Coordinates of C-alpha atoms and ligand atoms in Angstrom, one line a residue:
M2 CA 83.1 145.6 75.7
A3 CA 85.3 143.1 77.7
E4 CA 84.6 143.2 81.4
R5 CA 86.9 142.9 84.3
V6 CA 85.4 140.3 86.6
I7 CA 86.4 138.7 90.0
V8 CA 84.9 135.3 90.6
T9 CA 85.6 133.7 93.8
G10 CA 85.7 129.8 94.1
A11 CA 86.6 129.5 90.3
G12 CA 88.4 126.3 90.5
R13 CA 85.5 124.1 90.5
G14 CA 81.6 123.8 90.6
L15 CA 79.7 126.9 89.7
G16 CA 82.6 129.3 89.9
L17 CA 84.6 127.4 87.2
C18 CA 81.5 127.7 85.0
L19 CA 81.2 131.2 85.5
A20 CA 84.8 131.7 84.6
R21 CA 84.5 129.5 81.6
A22 CA 81.6 131.4 80.2
L23 CA 83.0 134.7 80.8
S24 CA 86.3 133.7 79.3
A25 CA 84.5 132.5 76.2
R26 CA 83.1 135.8 75.5
G27 CA 86.3 137.7 76.0
D28 CA 86.0 139.0 79.6
L29 CA 89.0 139.3 81.7
V30 CA 88.6 137.2 84.9
A31 CA 90.5 136.9 88.1
G32 CA 89.5 133.5 89.3
T33 CA 90.2 132.9 93.0
V34 CA 91.1 129.4 94.3
R35 CA 92.6 128.2 97.7
D36 CA 95.2 126.0 95.9
P37 CA 96.5 127.2 92.5
S38 CA 98.4 124.2 92.0
G39 CA 95.1 122.2 91.6
A40 CA 93.6 124.8 89.2
G41 CA 94.7 123.6 85.8
D42 CA 91.3 123.9 84.2
L43 CA 91.0 127.5 85.3
A44 CA 94.4 128.3 84.3
A45 CA 94.0 127.0 80.8
L46 CA 91.1 129.6 79.9
P47 CA 92.0 132.6 77.8
G48 CA 91.9 135.9 79.7
V49 CA 91.8 134.2 83.0
T50 CA 94.4 134.5 85.9
V51 CA 94.4 132.1 88.8
E52 CA 94.5 134.1 92.2
Q53 CA 95.2 132.4 95.5
L54 CA 92.5 133.5 98.1
D55 CA 91.3 131.7 101.3
L56 CA 88.3 133.3 102.7
A57 CA 88.9 131.5 106.0
D58 CA 92.0 133.7 106.4
S59 CA 90.0 136.9 107.0
A60 CA 93.0 139.3 107.4
S61 CA 94.4 138.4 104.1
V62 CA 91.1 138.8 102.0
A63 CA 90.9 142.6 101.4
P64 CA 94.5 143.1 100.7
A65 CA 94.7 140.0 98.4
V66 CA 91.7 141.2 96.4
A67 CA 93.0 144.8 96.0
A68 CA 96.1 143.5 94.6
M69 CA 94.4 141.1 92.4
A70 CA 92.1 144.0 91.1
D71 CA 95.2 146.1 90.4
R72 CA 96.7 143.4 88.4
L73 CA 93.3 143.0 86.7
G74 CA 93.5 146.8 85.7
G75 CA 90.3 147.5 87.4
V76 CA 87.0 145.7 88.5
D77 CA 83.4 145.9 86.8
L78 CA 81.8 142.9 88.4
I79 CA 82.4 140.8 91.4
I80 CA 80.8 137.3 91.6
N81 CA 81.1 135.9 95.0
S82 CA 80.5 132.0 94.4
A83 CA 82.9 130.5 97.0
A84 CA 81.1 129.1 99.9
V85 CA 81.2 126.2 102.4
N86 CA 78.4 124.1 103.8
A87 CA 78.1 121.9 106.9
M88 CA 80.1 119.2 105.3
S89 CA 83.0 121.4 104.4
V90 CA 84.1 122.5 107.7
P91 CA 85.6 120.4 110.7
D92 CA 82.7 119.2 112.9
G93 CA 80.1 120.9 110.6
R94 CA 77.6 118.3 111.0
A95 CA 77.3 119.7 114.5
T96 CA 75.5 122.8 112.8
L97 CA 72.8 120.5 111.5
S98 CA 70.7 120.5 114.8
V99 CA 70.4 122.7 117.7
R100 CA 70.9 119.5 119.9
T101 CA 74.4 119.0 118.6
M102 CA 75.2 122.8 118.0
Q103 CA 78.9 123.9 118.5
A104 CA 80.2 127.4 118.1
D105 CA 83.3 126.8 116.0
P106 CA 81.9 125.0 112.9
M107 CA 79.1 127.6 112.9
L108 CA 81.7 130.5 113.0
D109 CA 83.9 128.6 110.3
I110 CA 80.9 128.7 107.9
F111 CA 80.0 132.4 108.6
R112 CA 83.7 133.6 108.3
V113 CA 83.7 132.2 104.6
D114 CA 80.2 132.5 103.4
V115 CA 79.4 136.0 104.9
V116 CA 82.4 137.8 106.2
G117 CA 84.6 136.7 103.2
A118 CA 82.1 137.7 100.8
L119 CA 81.9 141.3 102.3
L120 CA 85.7 141.5 102.6
V121 CA 86.1 140.7 98.8
V122 CA 83.8 143.6 98.1
R123 CA 85.7 145.9 100.5
G124 CA 89.1 144.8 98.7
A125 CA 87.8 145.8 95.2
L126 CA 85.6 148.8 96.3
D127 CA 87.8 151.5 94.9
H128 CA 87.9 149.8 91.6
L129 CA 84.2 149.2 91.7
V130 CA 83.5 152.9 92.3
A131 CA 86.0 153.8 89.4
S132 CA 84.3 151.5 87.0
P133 CA 81.7 152.8 84.8
R134 CA 79.6 149.8 85.7
G135 CA 80.7 148.4 88.9
R136 CA 78.3 145.7 90.5
V137 CA 78.1 142.8 92.9
V138 CA 76.5 139.5 92.6
N139 CA 76.5 137.3 95.7
V140 CA 75.5 133.7 95.3
T141 CA 73.3 132.8 98.1
S142 CA 70.7 130.0 98.3
W143 CA 67.1 129.5 98.6
L144 CA 67.9 127.8 102.0
G145 CA 68.7 131.2 103.2
S146 CA 65.3 132.6 102.3
I147 CA 63.2 133.4 105.5
G148 CA 60.1 134.4 103.6
G149 CA 60.3 131.4 101.5
Y150 CA 61.5 129.1 104.1
A151 CA 62.0 125.6 102.4
T152 CA 60.6 122.8 104.7
D153 CA 61.8 120.1 102.5
S154 CA 65.4 120.4 103.5
A155 CA 67.2 119.7 106.8
V156 CA 67.3 122.8 109.3
N157 CA 71.0 123.0 108.9
Y158 CA 71.5 126.1 111.1
G159 CA 75.1 127.0 109.9
Y160 CA 74.6 127.1 106.0
R161 CA 71.0 128.4 106.2
S162 CA 71.9 131.2 108.7
A163 CA 74.9 132.1 106.8
K164 CA 73.1 132.5 103.6
A165 CA 70.3 134.3 105.2
A166 CA 73.0 136.7 106.6
L167 CA 74.5 137.1 103.0
N168 CA 71.1 137.9 101.8
M169 CA 70.8 140.7 104.4
A170 CA 74.5 141.7 103.7
T171 CA 73.5 142.2 100.1
R172 CA 70.5 144.3 100.8
A173 CA 72.6 146.3 103.1
L174 CA 75.4 146.7 100.4
A175 CA 72.6 147.9 97.9
A176 CA 71.6 150.6 100.3
E177 CA 75.2 151.7 101.3
L178 CA 76.4 151.6 97.7
Q179 CA 73.5 153.3 96.3
P180 CA 75.0 156.7 96.2
D181 CA 78.0 155.3 94.4
G182 CA 75.9 153.8 91.7
I183 CA 76.8 150.2 92.4
P184 CA 74.0 147.7 92.3
A185 CA 74.2 144.4 94.3
V186 CA 72.0 141.4 94.1
A187 CA 71.7 138.0 95.9
V188 CA 71.1 135.1 93.5
N189 CA 70.0 131.6 94.3
P190 CA 71.9 129.3 91.6
G191 CA 69.3 126.4 92.0
W192 CA 70.2 123.0 93.0
M193 CA 73.2 122.0 90.9
R194 CA 75.2 119.0 89.9
T195 CA 78.3 120.0 91.8
A196 CA 80.1 118.6 94.9
M197 CA 78.0 120.9 97.2
G198 CA 74.9 120.1 95.3
G199 CA 73.1 116.9 94.6
G200 CA 75.7 115.2 92.3
D201 CA 73.9 113.4 89.6
H202 CA 70.5 113.8 91.2
A203 CA 70.3 117.6 91.4
D204 CA 68.1 119.4 88.9
L205 CA 70.5 121.7 87.2
A206 CA 73.6 121.7 85.2
P207 CA 76.2 124.3 86.8
E208 CA 76.8 125.7 83.1
D209 CA 73.1 126.5 82.8
S210 CA 73.1 128.3 86.2
A211 CA 76.2 130.3 85.3
A212 CA 74.6 131.4 81.9
G213 CA 71.6 132.8 83.9
I214 CA 73.7 134.4 86.6
I215 CA 75.8 136.1 83.8
A216 CA 72.7 137.3 82.2
I217 CA 71.5 138.7 85.5
A218 CA 74.8 140.6 85.9
D219 CA 74.6 141.8 82.4
A220 CA 71.3 143.4 82.9
L221 CA 71.9 144.7 86.6
D222 CA 71.5 148.4 87.0
M223 CA 70.4 150.6 89.8
D224 CA 66.7 149.7 89.2
G225 CA 67.4 146.0 90.0
T226 CA 69.6 146.6 93.1
G227 CA 68.8 144.9 96.2
R228 CA 66.9 142.1 94.8
F229 CA 67.0 138.3 95.7
L230 CA 66.7 136.5 92.4
D231 CA 66.6 132.9 91.1
W232 CA 69.3 132.1 88.5
D233 CA 66.8 132.4 85.9
G234 CA 65.9 135.9 86.9
A235 CA 62.6 135.2 88.7
E236 CA 62.4 137.3 92.0
R237 CA 62.4 135.4 95.3
P238 CA 61.1 136.4 98.8
Y239 CA 63.9 137.4 100.9
Ligands
NAP13 N1 75.4 123.2 94.4 C1 74.1 123.7 94.8 O1 73.2 123.0 94.6 C2 73.9 125.1 95.5 C3 72.6 125.3 95.8 C4 72.3 126.7 96.3 C5 73.4 127.4 96.5 N2 74.7 127.2 96.1 C6 75.7 128.1 96.2 O2 76.4 128.2 95.1 C7 77.9 128.4 95.2 C8 78.8 127.5 94.4 O3 78.5 126.3 95.0 P1 79.0 125.0 94.2 O4 78.0 124.0 94.1 O5 79.9 125.2 93.1 O6 80.0 124.5 95.6 P2 81.3 123.5 95.3 O7 81.2 122.6 94.1 O8 81.3 122.8 96.7 O9 82.6 124.7 95.2 C9 82.8 125.4 96.5 C10 83.6 126.6 96.0 O10 84.0 127.5 97.1 C11 85.4 127.4 97.4 N3 85.7 127.6 98.8 C12 85.5 126.8 99.8 N4 86.1 127.2 100.8 C13 86.8 128.3 100.6 C14 87.6 129.3 101.3 N5 87.8 129.0 102.7 N6 88.1 130.1 100.6 C15 87.9 130.5 99.3 N7 87.3 129.6 98.5 C16 86.6 128.4 99.2 C17 85.9 126.1 96.8 O11 87.3 126.4 96.5 P3 88.3 125.0 96.5 O12 88.4 124.6 95.2 O13 89.6 125.7 97.0 O14 87.8 124.1 97.6 C18 85.1 126.0 95.6 O15 85.6 126.6 94.4 C19 78.0 128.5 96.7 O16 77.8 129.9 97.0 C20 76.9 127.7 97.2 O17 76.6 127.9 98.6 C21 75.0 125.9 95.6

């Protein structure tokens, strides 16, 4: 049966691949972008509506998501894919080292990657509860793993700490929403050939990661809630 899905950051990268794959199988997708005028690829997809959302504008997020959820006629699945890293915020390079650390870029990353994702869930929560199969997939990163700390990448305080915080927020969501029967998982999408990833050097086509993440969402039930998974379903240490 067609599902009603909110995908954040759906104008490009992994989010666009997720929207494309969901559209191709007949799901209804509210795809969020910051600038709808540049979202022609997304707008062309059947069953997809383009929704304006800036996660950096915290006060606007929950009301905007509630309104798009109403337009969608309900929400069965949220995929929080939108995020920024150090390179996407003003003075973000300062968060790469404690020797250059500044508060504002650190907080800019947290506002989008952690607070924004939670506010999206808050905005759609009534619809998730009403859905026969409401669930949440938060796209995090292996760089946010504490148990499996990756020593082959820069220390990158802002992005790593934000993704670790989103991992914990996902674990907390799984606990708080357990009585509502809403599972939540954190998913590492892998090193992808996107703007944020490694361009042509990266391991993985975002289309393949999107297919894996959708398979995880399809299989997700209360037995699987609270886990941290790779895009191919393998479990990761938090
Ligand atoms: N690429 C990788 O190798 C990799 C590895 C591990 C984890 N991840 C995670 O995978 C997810 C997707 O990454 P990606 O590679 O697709 O990144 P990307 O190509 O850089 O795209 C980032 C997306 O986030 C959206 N975004 C940025 N700031 C926003 C804001 N303030 N409000 C709303 N949306 C905002 C962008 O929207 P605009 O089009 O409006 O800019 C864009 O759709 C992210 O959560 C990322 O952290 C990626």
